[in-house]
Amino acid sequence: MAIPDKRTTEAEVVSGLRDGMTIGIGGWGSRRKPMSLVRELLRSDLKDLTIVSYGGPDVGLLCRAGKVKRAVYGFVSLDSIPLEPHFRNARQNGTVEATELDEGMLLLGLQAAAWRVPFLPCRAGLGTDLLRVMPQFELVRSPYPGPDGGEGEELVAVPAIELDVAFIHMNRADQGGNGQFLNQDLYMDDLMAMAAKECFMSTEEIIPTEDFPKYGSFHTQRISRLMTTGVIERKGAAHFTECPPDYARDEAFQKEYAATAKSDEAWDAFRAKYLDVSEEDYQALVGVAS
């Protein structure tokens, strides 16, 4: 059977989006984020987005640019810089609505959407202020008896987190949209893909399908073409986050970015230099091969 050709570009992907969408962004903190797609969002006129993420600079950049109405997250960190400074400013200034979840609750919300069930039960959140601060979370009682034969356990019902679109980044992919990660962790990228109506995957390199085993064992081929709508080939697409073994995090650039949270003037200069330009110009500025 012939492999379909799902190759596309960041601009083509973002041109098909609309205001108010819920967008899931894969990766973890400042690790293997689909940053070229995030930068294309920044160049667009899109607004009032709900962003779902194990957050890093994707969330910070989009908040600072005024694209985000609501953020749903387990954390927002730059890893080597613990707090994402632009997101912190947005939270402190009340410019974004926040749904702050336990990391496991976020996983289960995505899992529920991927499995097409309305919710999944969990213990996370019990005994905490989460249920008081976010009363939209309901409790559900197990229909099965407890260990002592008594009434079933009461658990938090985590609602499905359904996504309009997901963006993920893989080290390798084929033209049909199968993807392969080469570092130690898939993160929740497969759940992001399955929870979304459409999923777009950037990759460092498109390779023939039969070449996947040359790069890693079968367990690294975790993104199926059944999960993806389009694939974008761009070396350095995850910059300035890390994408091992292809490249490490650009710590110097990350520090330069983080420093722009100190003033509007610093942000405006950074945006004019690095973000209000084409992806090709961005990559030339930061020294990433295209």
Coordinates of N, CA, C and O in Angstrom, one line a residue, residues 6 8 13 24 37 163-169 177 189-202 223-231:
K6 N 1.7 13.5 3.4 CA 1.0 14.5 4.3 C 1.9 15.8 4.5 O 1.7 16.5 5.4
T8 N 3.5 19.3 4.6 CA 2.9 20.7 4.6 C 3.9 21.6 5.2 O 5.0 21.3 5.4
V13 N -0.5 25.3 7.9 CA -1.2 24.8 9.0 C -2.0 25.9 9.8 O -3.2 25.8 10.0
G24 N -3.5 21.9 21.7 CA -2.6 21.2 22.6 C -1.2 21.2 22.0 O -1.0 21.1 20.8
L37 N 6.1 25.9 14.8 CA 4.6 26.1 14.7 C 4.2 27.1 15.7 O 3.3 27.9 15.4
L163 N -9.2 18.5 22.2 CA -8.4 19.5 21.5 C -8.9 19.6 20.1 O -9.3 18.7 19.4
D164 N -9.0 20.9 19.6 CA -9.3 21.1 18.2 C -8.0 20.7 17.4 O -8.2 20.0 16.3
V165 N -6.9 21.1 17.8 CA -5.6 20.8 17.1 C -4.5 20.5 18.1 O -4.5 21.0 19.2
A166 N -3.6 19.6 17.7 CA -2.4 19.4 18.5 C -1.2 19.6 17.6 O -1.2 19.4 16.4
F167 N -0.2 20.2 18.2 CA 1.2 20.4 17.6 C 2.1 19.5 18.4 O 2.2 19.6 19.6
I168 N 2.9 18.7 17.7 CA 4.0 17.9 18.3 C 5.2 18.0 17.5 O 5.2 18.3 16.3
H169 N 6.3 17.6 18.1 CA 7.6 17.5 17.3 C 8.3 16.2 17.6 O 8.4 15.7 18.7
G177 N 3.2 10.6 7.9 CA 2.9 11.1 9.2 C 3.1 10.1 10.4 O 2.7 10.4 11.5
D189 N 3.0 13.1 23.9 CA 2.7 13.5 22.6 C 1.7 12.6 21.9 O 0.9 13.1 21.1
D190 N 1.7 11.4 22.2 CA 0.7 10.5 21.6 C -0.7 10.8 22.1 O -1.6 10.7 21.3
L191 N -0.8 11.1 23.4 CA -2.1 11.5 23.9 C -2.6 12.8 23.3 O -3.8 12.9 23.0
M192 N -1.7 13.7 23.2 CA -2.0 15.0 22.5 C -2.6 14.7 21.1 O -3.6 15.3 20.7
A193 N -1.9 13.9 20.4 CA -2.3 13.6 19.0 C -3.7 12.9 19.0 O -4.6 13.3 18.2
M194 N -3.9 12.0 19.9 CA -5.2 11.2 19.8 C -6.3 12.0 20.4 O -7.5 11.7 20.1
A195 N -6.0 13.0 21.3 CA -7.1 13.8 21.9 C -7.6 14.9 20.9 O -8.6 15.6 21.2
A196 N -6.9 15.1 19.8 CA -7.2 16.2 18.9 C -7.9 15.8 17.7 O -7.8 14.7 17.2
K197 N -8.8 16.7 17.2 CA -9.4 16.5 15.9 C -8.4 16.4 14.7 O -8.5 15.7 13.8
E198 N -7.4 17.3 14.8 CA -6.3 17.3 13.9 C -5.0 17.4 14.6 O -4.9 18.1 15.6
C199 N -3.9 16.7 14.1 CA -2.6 16.8 14.7 C -1.6 17.1 13.6 O -1.5 16.4 12.6
F200 N -0.7 18.1 13.9 CA 0.3 18.4 13.0 C 1.7 18.2 13.7 O 1.9 18.7 14.8
M201 N 2.5 17.5 13.0 CA 3.8 17.1 13.6 C 5.0 17.7 12.8 O 5.1 17.5 11.6
S202 N 5.8 18.5 13.4 CA 7.1 18.9 12.8 C 8.1 17.8 13.1 O 8.0 17.1 14.1
I223 N 4.3 7.4 17.1 CA 3.3 8.3 16.5 C 2.9 7.6 15.2 O 3.7 7.5 14.2
S224 N 1.6 7.2 15.1 CA 1.1 6.5 13.9 C 0.5 7.6 12.9 O 0.0 8.6 13.4
R225 N 0.6 7.3 11.7 CA 0.0 8.2 10.7 C -1.5 8.3 10.9 O -2.2 9.2 10.4
L226 N -2.1 7.3 11.6 CA -3.6 7.4 11.9 C -3.8 8.5 12.9 O -5.0 9.0 13.0
M227 N -2.8 9.0 13.6 CA -3.0 10.1 14.5 C -2.7 11.5 13.9 O -3.1 12.5 14.5
T228 N -2.1 11.6 12.7 CA -1.6 12.8 12.3 C -2.3 13.3 11.0 O -2.7 12.5 10.1
T229 N -2.4 14.6 10.9 CA -3.0 15.2 9.7 C -2.0 15.8 8.7 O -2.2 15.7 7.5
G230 N -0.9 16.2 9.2 CA 0.2 16.8 8.4 C 1.5 16.7 9.1 O 1.6 16.6 10.3
V231 N 2.6 16.7 8.3 CA 3.9 16.6 8.8 C 4.8 17.7 8.1 O 4.7 18.0 6.9

